[in-house]
Amino acid sequence: MRLLIATTAMIARFATAFRSPGVVNRGVLRRAAFGVASTTTSSSSIGGGGLRRENGDQGRPRPWLARRRMSESAVQEAEETTAQASTGYPFAAVEPKWQAYWAEHRTFATPERRTAEEDGTVVKSQNKKKYVLDMFPYPSGAGLHVGHPEGYTASDVMSRYWRMTSHDVLHPIGWDSFGLPAEQFAINTGTHPEDTTAKNIANFKRQLKMLGFSYDWDKEVATTDVGYVKWTQWIFLQLYKLGLAEQSSVSVNWCPALGTVLANEEVINGLSERGDHPVERLPLRQWVLKITQYADRLEAGLDGLDWPSGTMTAQEQWIGKSTGTEIDFKVDGLEDEKVTVFTTRADTLFGVTYLTLAPEHPLVPSVTTPDQKSEVDAYVAATSSRSDLDRTSSKEKTGVFTGGYAVHPLTGEKVPIWVGDYVLGSYGTGAVMAVPAHDERDFEFASKFGLDVKWVVEPAKKKDGDEEMPKEEAFTAQGVNMNSGEFDGMKTAKAKKAITAKLAELESGGPKVTYKLRDWVFSRQRYWGEPIPIYFPVDFPEGVDGAEVDPKDEGCEHTIRFDQPIPVDEADLPLTLPEMEDFSPGDDPAGCLARAKDWRYFQKDGKWHARETNTMPQWAGSCWYYFRFLDPKNDEAAFSPELDEDWMPVDLYVGGAEHAVLHLLYARFWHQVLFDLGYTKHPEPFQKLVHQGMILGSDGEKMSKSRGNVVNPDDVVDVHGADALRLYEMFMGPLEAVKPWQTSQVSGVVRFQNKLYNVVQSAVENGSDVEMDAETTKILHKTMKKVTEDIENMSFNTAISAMMVLTNHLTSLKDKGVPREAAEKLTLMVSPFAPHLGEECWSLLGNEGSLAYHPWVEYNEALCVDNTVKMGVQV
């Protein structure tokens, strides 16, 4: 069996291929910081090609050496800033130096919150804890673009700030490394996805370290790691034991050309979004997780969370709780058959003039009459290739009469049954009662096909002179019942309750709560995913001795008993992927693992069995990674209860709003199951959630290769340094706002960091003899208050603005001398944003070691109040 992740050595080997030559010797300095083999460096010359620095020239960018890989705009920017950088902050030497220091001293290692005394007693940390988490990155082949570090920088600012305010901080990182892109690349190139994944991780890791993020790299995990897969499979088995994982025949979008099931969003007009290949709607055996059983819990659990209101609403809408009435319509001529519908407007029941079934509804063949069969069959076949999204988003209403009728449960009237593709078999009951007088969609359908319209609700207060309802459009508001027999005159709310009670009395329906949320289809017919730890017995024809045959042989007749699933014993986990040369799915919906016969078929206790050939979706690994970060090297459990108690829940979760629904919903579902099983003491995983806004290209469009507007952070760092990139991304505007990238504007924060560096140098030259005047004291304390409060509120752009004002003021004092205290306080404040600059300035000021845990600045409230205020007066 092939291991699912490259070793550390393999990743380190790949890392050497990604060093950036953008600035002279920059790549060598980086390799030294990352622990990759490198030649010896000095202030005068640095190995490799024998390139030299002249004394006093450290930190000078050499853009002419980077032209082969840098964009034209980056080269131009480099040329414009060369002279300025030569007298400014020497980032090219400073940043790798401090990255190497942090790595050597494990500066950001997670503190133990429990320590054992000599007498055996356990002492718990008295510090408050902060678990700061970035949404799991997928290590794509393209690496980072400048939009990615925005959220990482925000979480890093908070992590560094909280360490300086005496919090115990857990700030980990890892890789959501299963996924279709690596497999597709493998299919196209013949490269094993394991190798591609290791190479991509090495590049991402290099870039993240280059940017100075204070991750605890000892906590690093990858979903493809064998030890991680083991516990993902273990969680699946817990779901299976609870009856929350089961097989089901699910209608899916199957694309034979691509050999996979497609999401609704990936099918357009019956063709695959990628390649325009024909797509079929097929019932496939799928593993399904019964998330609907947790629908109420998932909705109720949102209370008390500190999440953006839009995300809360998105979660609630996706869960889609509806309280209404379930109604049974008997099928005329079929004594034991009935059509069940759900409605939130039971008050309109007397206005039903037809029923509509989804084309895939199981009753369609039964209710269709012989003279309508050919037309219905043709319609069902035509809609079978359209995705659910395509069907529901289409403005054109289509349908066909089945020839059959249902019986109205209260009036006994016959109601025609139609088939329409706007009704989905996978949503609700797969059938709707149509009330065209009081539903816009039903009104359009009835108008197109000439069906009856019955008005049964009128406005509570009619306008003067109105004798009857207008017939030009549906009346969808609440009102008073009419033409509804004994329910006439009742207002909508009362009529709903009364009609629902009547249906319950007649055993033809009753109250019902439904959800828009559907059970989670958990199967993928691909190679690069976690194998599902289930196997099945294999039967042979009567009279055939299983001991004498081999189901792996061509022509060996056998049956896999999918109706008798057997879970893999937990002691036998992990179940790893087989070695394969051909990863293409083929035209078999069972997936490519079905071709790995030596892996699929095995004997146990003298009987043949077959492994499940579906794999888990990429969502699986990202459902619980925040738990594994607590205890990544634990071979006996997914995580220990002590660490769960010490660190959970996540205090700050930062990521894009595009994950607002599915990832958060799935992760919360798994978490609540583990909570019910007693593995965690915390009912919800993420206490505070923050979405960073998207950084667009300079053209105002989303960054993409096709648009040619992608900006590589390597280019920006080579020219300006990592701290400049971090400062610029936090200074662009409010964190949650969408904003365009403008490389030309980076020079503004470059000037700021150069000024700050020069201010500190002036303070060092002046010694400790310079006293602060009253004006400087007041500005300093106001700045400390402003920066502290802004960081707490994650208003990073205004915090940087305040430090710029203070820096300009201190620059104006250079002739009189910069007070050392002011320089030190400014250094501490800037360090969460520009950590390399902060560390270097701290060192220049004569301090030893890192400032990462130095106490945060404290301000005097009295000094933050203005004694005089200028006011404009109009005379």
Short mmCIF file of C-alpha atoms in Angstrom, two decimals, residues 257-591:
data_model
loop_
_atom_site.label_atom_id
_atom_site.label_comp_id
_atom_site.label_asym_id
_atom_site.label_seq_id
_atom_site.Cartn_x
_atom_site.Cartn_y
_atom_site.Cartn_z
CA ALA A 257 -16.74 11.30 -20.51
CA LEU A 258 -15.32 12.68 -17.25
CA GLY A 259 -16.09 9.50 -15.34
CA THR A 260 -17.51 11.22 -12.31
CA VAL A 261 -20.58 12.60 -10.61
CA LEU A 262 -20.99 16.36 -11.05
CA ALA A 263 -22.54 18.88 -8.70
CA ASN A 264 -25.64 20.70 -9.93
CA GLU A 265 -23.59 23.85 -10.39
CA GLU A 266 -21.28 21.99 -12.79
CA VAL A 267 -24.04 21.11 -15.27
CA ILE A 268 -25.33 23.67 -17.75
CA ASN A 269 -28.13 22.79 -20.18
CA GLY A 270 -27.42 19.10 -19.83
CA LEU A 271 -23.68 19.45 -20.50
CA SER A 272 -20.68 19.46 -18.18
CA GLU A 273 -19.29 22.90 -17.40
CA ARG A 274 -15.82 21.53 -18.10
CA GLY A 275 -15.59 20.13 -21.61
CA ASP A 276 -19.29 20.39 -22.61
CA HIS A 277 -19.75 16.63 -22.29
CA PRO A 278 -23.24 15.07 -22.11
CA VAL A 279 -24.53 14.45 -18.59
CA GLU A 280 -27.08 11.84 -17.55
CA ARG A 281 -29.29 11.65 -14.49
CA LEU A 282 -28.71 8.17 -13.09
CA PRO A 283 -29.64 6.45 -9.85
CA LEU A 284 -26.36 5.40 -8.24
CA ARG A 285 -25.60 3.60 -5.02
CA GLN A 286 -24.17 6.29 -2.78
CA TRP A 287 -23.16 6.67 0.82
CA VAL A 288 -25.27 9.34 2.48
CA LEU A 289 -24.72 11.07 5.83
CA LYS A 290 -28.03 11.84 7.53
CA ILE A 291 -27.33 15.44 8.44
CA THR A 292 -31.07 16.13 8.35
CA GLN A 293 -31.40 14.40 11.71
CA TYR A 294 -29.38 17.30 13.15
CA ALA A 295 -31.26 20.06 11.33
CA ASP A 296 -32.91 21.47 14.47
CA ARG A 297 -29.64 21.30 16.40
CA LEU A 298 -27.72 23.00 13.60
CA GLU A 299 -30.19 25.87 13.55
CA ALA A 300 -30.48 26.23 17.33
CA GLY A 301 -26.68 26.05 17.77
CA LEU A 302 -26.23 29.34 15.93
CA ASP A 303 -27.57 31.23 18.94
CA GLY A 304 -24.75 32.72 20.96
CA LEU A 305 -22.11 32.52 18.22
CA ASP A 306 -20.21 35.66 17.21
CA TRP A 307 -20.59 35.28 13.45
CA PRO A 308 -21.34 37.74 10.64
CA SER A 309 -25.10 38.19 10.31
CA GLY A 310 -24.97 37.30 6.62
CA THR A 311 -23.35 33.97 7.39
CA MET A 312 -25.92 33.24 10.09
CA THR A 313 -28.69 33.95 7.59
CA ALA A 314 -27.03 31.77 4.94
CA GLN A 315 -26.85 28.86 7.40
CA GLU A 316 -30.50 29.29 8.41
CA GLN A 317 -31.64 29.52 4.78
CA TRP A 318 -29.69 26.42 3.79
CA ILE A 319 -31.23 24.49 6.69
CA GLY A 320 -34.54 25.98 5.56
CA LYS A 321 -36.85 25.01 8.38
CA SER A 322 -40.53 25.19 7.35
CA THR A 323 -43.57 24.56 9.53
CA GLY A 324 -46.65 23.57 7.58
CA THR A 325 -49.00 20.75 6.65
CA GLU A 326 -48.57 17.39 4.96
CA ILE A 327 -51.54 16.43 2.75
CA ASP A 328 -52.36 13.08 1.15
CA PHE A 329 -54.23 12.95 -2.19
CA LYS A 330 -55.48 9.46 -3.06
CA VAL A 331 -54.86 8.39 -6.66
CA ASP A 332 -58.09 7.79 -8.56
CA GLY A 333 -58.29 4.18 -9.71
CA LEU A 334 -55.27 3.06 -7.64
CA GLU A 335 -56.65 2.08 -4.25
CA ASP A 336 -53.35 1.78 -2.36
CA GLU A 337 -51.53 4.73 -3.90
CA LYS A 338 -51.46 8.34 -2.76
CA VAL A 339 -49.58 11.53 -3.60
CA THR A 340 -48.20 13.27 -0.53
CA VAL A 341 -47.42 16.98 -0.65
CA PHE A 342 -46.15 19.54 1.85
CA THR A 343 -47.40 23.11 2.00
CA THR A 344 -47.07 26.14 4.25
CA ARG A 345 -50.41 27.44 2.92
CA ALA A 346 -52.96 24.83 3.95
CA ASP A 347 -55.52 27.65 3.90
CA THR A 348 -55.45 27.51 0.08
CA LEU A 349 -56.30 23.79 -0.14
CA PHE A 350 -59.73 24.49 -1.70
CA GLY A 351 -57.96 26.29 -4.55
CA VAL A 352 -56.01 23.24 -5.75
CA THR A 353 -56.69 22.64 -9.45
CA TYR A 354 -53.88 20.21 -10.33
CA LEU A 355 -50.93 18.31 -8.84
CA THR A 356 -47.42 18.28 -10.30
CA LEU A 357 -45.01 15.38 -9.87
CA ALA A 358 -41.26 15.50 -10.44
CA PRO A 359 -40.24 13.55 -13.58
CA GLU A 360 -38.36 11.10 -11.34
CA HIS A 361 -41.27 10.60 -8.91
CA PRO A 362 -41.89 6.82 -8.48
CA LEU A 363 -45.63 7.21 -9.13
CA VAL A 364 -45.21 8.70 -12.61
CA PRO A 365 -45.38 5.31 -14.42
CA SER A 366 -48.37 4.21 -12.32
CA VAL A 367 -50.56 7.27 -12.81
CA THR A 368 -49.74 7.71 -16.49
CA THR A 369 -52.51 6.42 -18.78
CA PRO A 370 -51.71 4.41 -21.93
CA ASP A 371 -52.66 7.22 -24.31
CA GLN A 372 -50.32 9.64 -22.51
CA LYS A 373 -47.42 7.18 -21.99
CA SER A 374 -45.36 8.06 -25.05
CA GLU A 375 -45.59 11.80 -24.36
CA VAL A 376 -44.75 11.38 -20.66
CA ASP A 377 -41.85 9.00 -21.38
CA ALA A 378 -40.39 11.43 -23.90
CA TYR A 379 -40.68 14.31 -21.44
CA VAL A 380 -39.05 12.33 -18.60
CA ALA A 381 -36.20 11.30 -20.90
CA ALA A 382 -35.66 14.89 -22.04
CA THR A 383 -35.41 16.22 -18.48
CA SER A 384 -33.17 13.41 -17.21
CA SER A 385 -30.00 15.16 -18.43
CA ARG A 386 -30.78 18.50 -16.75
CA SER A 387 -29.36 19.27 -13.32
CA ASP A 388 -31.54 20.35 -10.40
CA LEU A 389 -30.07 23.85 -10.57
CA ASP A 390 -30.70 24.10 -14.29
CA ARG A 391 -34.31 22.96 -13.86
CA THR A 392 -35.21 25.29 -11.01
CA SER A 393 -33.46 28.36 -12.46
CA SER A 394 -35.15 28.10 -15.86
CA LYS A 395 -37.83 30.75 -16.39
CA GLU A 396 -39.72 28.64 -18.91
CA LYS A 397 -42.26 26.32 -17.27
CA THR A 398 -42.64 22.95 -18.99
CA GLY A 399 -44.82 19.95 -18.21
CA VAL A 400 -47.10 17.25 -19.55
CA PHE A 401 -50.43 15.79 -18.41
CA THR A 402 -50.21 12.16 -17.24
CA GLY A 403 -53.85 11.38 -17.92
CA GLY A 404 -54.28 10.39 -14.28
CA TYR A 405 -56.22 12.06 -11.49
CA ALA A 406 -56.00 12.44 -7.73
CA VAL A 407 -58.89 12.86 -5.31
CA HIS A 408 -59.17 16.08 -3.29
CA PRO A 409 -59.12 15.04 0.43
CA LEU A 410 -61.85 17.51 1.48
CA THR A 411 -64.09 17.99 -1.58
CA GLY A 412 -63.71 14.63 -3.29
CA GLU A 413 -63.21 16.37 -6.62
CA LYS A 414 -60.88 14.86 -9.21
CA VAL A 415 -57.62 16.76 -9.63
CA PRO A 416 -55.48 16.24 -12.78
CA ILE A 417 -51.90 15.03 -12.24
CA TRP A 418 -49.16 16.62 -14.30
CA VAL A 419 -45.42 16.06 -14.58
CA GLY A 420 -43.20 19.17 -14.45
CA ASP A 421 -39.42 19.54 -14.29
CA TYR A 422 -39.61 22.51 -11.93
CA VAL A 423 -40.51 19.99 -9.20
CA LEU A 424 -37.48 18.08 -7.89
CA GLY A 425 -37.63 14.49 -6.72
CA SER A 426 -34.79 15.16 -4.29
CA TYR A 427 -36.57 18.01 -2.53
CA GLY A 428 -39.52 17.55 -0.19
CA THR A 429 -41.95 14.85 -1.32
CA GLY A 430 -41.24 15.31 -5.03
CA ALA A 431 -44.80 16.52 -5.59
CA VAL A 432 -46.65 19.82 -5.15
CA MET A 433 -50.29 20.82 -4.96
CA ALA A 434 -50.85 23.64 -7.41
CA VAL A 435 -52.95 26.64 -6.36
CA PRO A 436 -52.57 28.99 -9.33
CA ALA A 437 -54.78 31.71 -7.82
CA HIS A 438 -52.39 32.16 -4.92
CA ASP A 439 -48.94 31.11 -6.19
CA GLU A 440 -47.06 32.94 -8.93
CA ARG A 441 -45.29 29.87 -10.31
CA ASP A 442 -48.53 27.85 -10.40
CA PHE A 443 -50.34 30.80 -12.02
CA GLU A 444 -47.75 30.95 -14.84
CA PHE A 445 -48.01 27.19 -15.38
CA ALA A 446 -51.82 27.25 -15.39
CA SER A 447 -51.91 30.21 -17.76
CA LYS A 448 -49.57 28.46 -20.20
CA PHE A 449 -51.51 25.19 -20.25
CA GLY A 450 -55.05 26.57 -19.81
CA LEU A 451 -55.71 25.02 -16.39
CA ASP A 452 -58.41 26.14 -13.96
CA VAL A 453 -57.85 28.91 -11.44
CA LYS A 454 -59.91 28.99 -8.22
CA TRP A 455 -59.81 32.02 -5.90
CA VAL A 456 -60.11 31.00 -2.25
CA VAL A 457 -58.39 33.87 -0.38
CA GLU A 458 -59.28 37.55 -0.64
CA PRO A 459 -57.77 40.64 0.98
CA ALA A 460 -58.89 41.22 4.56
CA LYS A 461 -59.91 44.74 3.58
CA LYS A 462 -61.16 45.27 0.05
CA LYS A 463 -60.84 48.60 -1.65
CA ASP A 464 -64.06 50.53 -2.18
CA GLY A 465 -65.89 49.30 -5.25
CA ASP A 466 -64.02 45.96 -5.52
CA GLU A 467 -66.61 43.27 -6.17
CA GLU A 468 -64.33 40.35 -7.05
CA MET A 469 -60.68 39.33 -7.14
CA PRO A 470 -58.54 40.64 -10.06
CA LYS A 471 -57.71 37.83 -12.47
CA GLU A 472 -54.48 39.18 -14.02
CA GLU A 473 -52.10 37.80 -11.39
CA ALA A 474 -51.93 35.55 -8.35
CA PHE A 475 -52.90 36.97 -4.96
CA THR A 476 -50.14 35.64 -2.70
CA ALA A 477 -50.67 37.69 0.46
CA GLN A 478 -52.53 36.56 3.53
CA GLY A 479 -56.17 37.46 3.83
CA VAL A 480 -59.57 35.89 4.49
CA ASN A 481 -60.80 32.55 3.16
CA MET A 482 -63.57 32.40 0.58
CA ASN A 483 -65.04 29.54 -1.51
CA SER A 484 -63.70 27.21 1.21
CA GLY A 485 -66.87 25.74 2.70
CA GLU A 486 -66.92 25.73 6.48
CA PHE A 487 -63.66 27.69 6.57
CA ASP A 488 -65.04 30.78 4.83
CA GLY A 489 -64.40 34.03 6.68
CA MET A 490 -61.40 32.73 8.59
CA LYS A 491 -58.20 34.74 8.48
CA THR A 492 -55.17 32.97 7.02
CA ALA A 493 -53.52 31.90 10.29
CA LYS A 494 -56.76 30.50 11.72
CA ALA A 495 -57.68 28.79 8.43
CA LYS A 496 -54.27 27.05 8.29
CA LYS A 497 -54.77 25.55 11.75
CA ALA A 498 -58.40 24.59 11.16
CA ILE A 499 -57.79 22.89 7.79
CA THR A 500 -54.71 21.08 9.16
CA ALA A 501 -56.79 19.79 12.10
CA LYS A 502 -59.53 18.64 9.70
CA LEU A 503 -57.00 16.70 7.61
CA ALA A 504 -55.61 15.04 10.73
CA GLU A 505 -59.14 14.10 11.79
CA LEU A 506 -59.74 12.49 8.38
CA GLU A 507 -56.28 10.81 8.46
CA SER A 508 -55.42 12.58 5.23
CA GLY A 509 -52.56 14.67 6.60
CA GLY A 510 -51.54 16.83 9.54
CA PRO A 511 -48.92 19.23 10.86
CA LYS A 512 -45.39 18.74 9.56
CA VAL A 513 -41.97 20.36 9.94
CA THR A 514 -39.66 20.02 6.93
CA TYR A 515 -36.23 21.28 5.99
CA LYS A 516 -34.65 22.50 2.80
CA LEU A 517 -31.49 20.78 4.01
CA ARG A 518 -30.87 17.46 2.29
CA ASP A 519 -28.83 14.51 3.47
CA TRP A 520 -25.18 14.75 2.50
CA VAL A 521 -24.19 12.59 -0.48
CA PHE A 522 -20.81 11.40 0.73
CA SER A 523 -19.51 9.22 -2.12
CA ARG A 524 -17.06 10.15 -4.84
CA GLN A 525 -16.09 7.90 -7.72
CA ARG A 526 -12.49 9.11 -7.71
CA TYR A 527 -9.07 7.88 -6.62
CA TRP A 528 -7.59 10.75 -4.58
CA GLY A 529 -9.72 10.63 -1.45
CA GLU A 530 -10.04 8.69 1.78
CA PRO A 531 -11.20 5.10 1.17
CA ILE A 532 -14.54 4.44 2.87
CA PRO A 533 -13.83 1.75 5.53
CA ILE A 534 -16.60 -0.65 4.52
CA TYR A 535 -16.55 -4.01 2.77
CA PHE A 536 -19.18 -6.48 1.55
CA PRO A 537 -19.58 -10.27 1.30
CA VAL A 538 -19.15 -11.85 -2.13
CA ASP A 539 -21.61 -14.56 -3.21
CA PHE A 540 -21.11 -17.13 -5.94
CA PRO A 541 -23.72 -19.06 -7.95
CA GLU A 542 -25.32 -22.01 -6.23
CA GLY A 543 -23.05 -25.02 -6.29
CA VAL A 544 -19.84 -23.00 -6.69
CA ASP A 545 -17.32 -23.42 -3.88
CA GLY A 546 -15.87 -20.01 -3.02
CA ALA A 547 -12.65 -21.63 -1.90
CA GLU A 548 -12.01 -22.84 -5.43
CA VAL A 549 -12.65 -19.62 -7.36
CA ASP A 550 -11.19 -16.13 -7.43
CA PRO A 551 -13.47 -13.13 -8.12
CA LYS A 552 -10.43 -11.24 -9.42
CA ASP A 553 -10.34 -13.56 -12.43
CA GLU A 554 -12.07 -12.47 -15.60
CA GLY A 555 -15.24 -14.44 -16.14
CA CYS A 556 -15.65 -15.44 -12.50
CA GLU A 557 -19.36 -15.00 -11.89
CA HIS A 558 -20.08 -13.46 -8.51
CA THR A 559 -22.34 -11.00 -6.71
CA ILE A 560 -21.19 -8.27 -4.30
CA ARG A 561 -23.77 -8.07 -1.52
CA PHE A 562 -24.04 -4.31 -1.16
CA ASP A 563 -27.05 -4.88 1.08
CA GLN A 564 -24.77 -6.40 3.73
CA PRO A 565 -22.14 -3.72 4.54
CA ILE A 566 -19.46 -4.63 7.09
CA PRO A 567 -17.39 -1.95 8.84
CA VAL A 568 -13.62 -2.33 8.91
CA ASP A 569 -12.41 -3.13 12.41
CA GLU A 570 -11.05 0.02 14.06
CA ALA A 571 -7.84 -1.85 14.89
CA ASP A 572 -7.25 -2.32 11.14
CA LEU A 573 -7.38 1.41 10.33
CA PRO A 574 -6.16 3.16 8.32
CA LEU A 575 -7.40 1.61 5.10
CA THR A 576 -4.97 3.06 2.55
CA LEU A 577 -5.26 3.57 -1.17
CA PRO A 578 -3.80 0.97 -3.55
CA GLU A 579 -0.87 1.66 -5.84
CA MET A 580 -2.25 2.45 -9.29
CA GLU A 581 -0.74 3.61 -12.57
CA ASP A 582 -4.00 4.66 -14.22
CA PHE A 583 -6.15 7.08 -12.21
CA SER A 584 -8.69 7.84 -14.93
CA PRO A 585 -12.21 7.05 -13.71
CA GLY A 586 -13.36 5.37 -16.91
CA ASP A 587 -16.99 4.85 -17.79
CA ASP A 588 -17.79 2.64 -14.79
CA PRO A 589 -19.75 4.59 -12.12
CA ALA A 590 -18.08 2.39 -9.51
CA GLY A 591 -14.91 4.46 -10.01
#
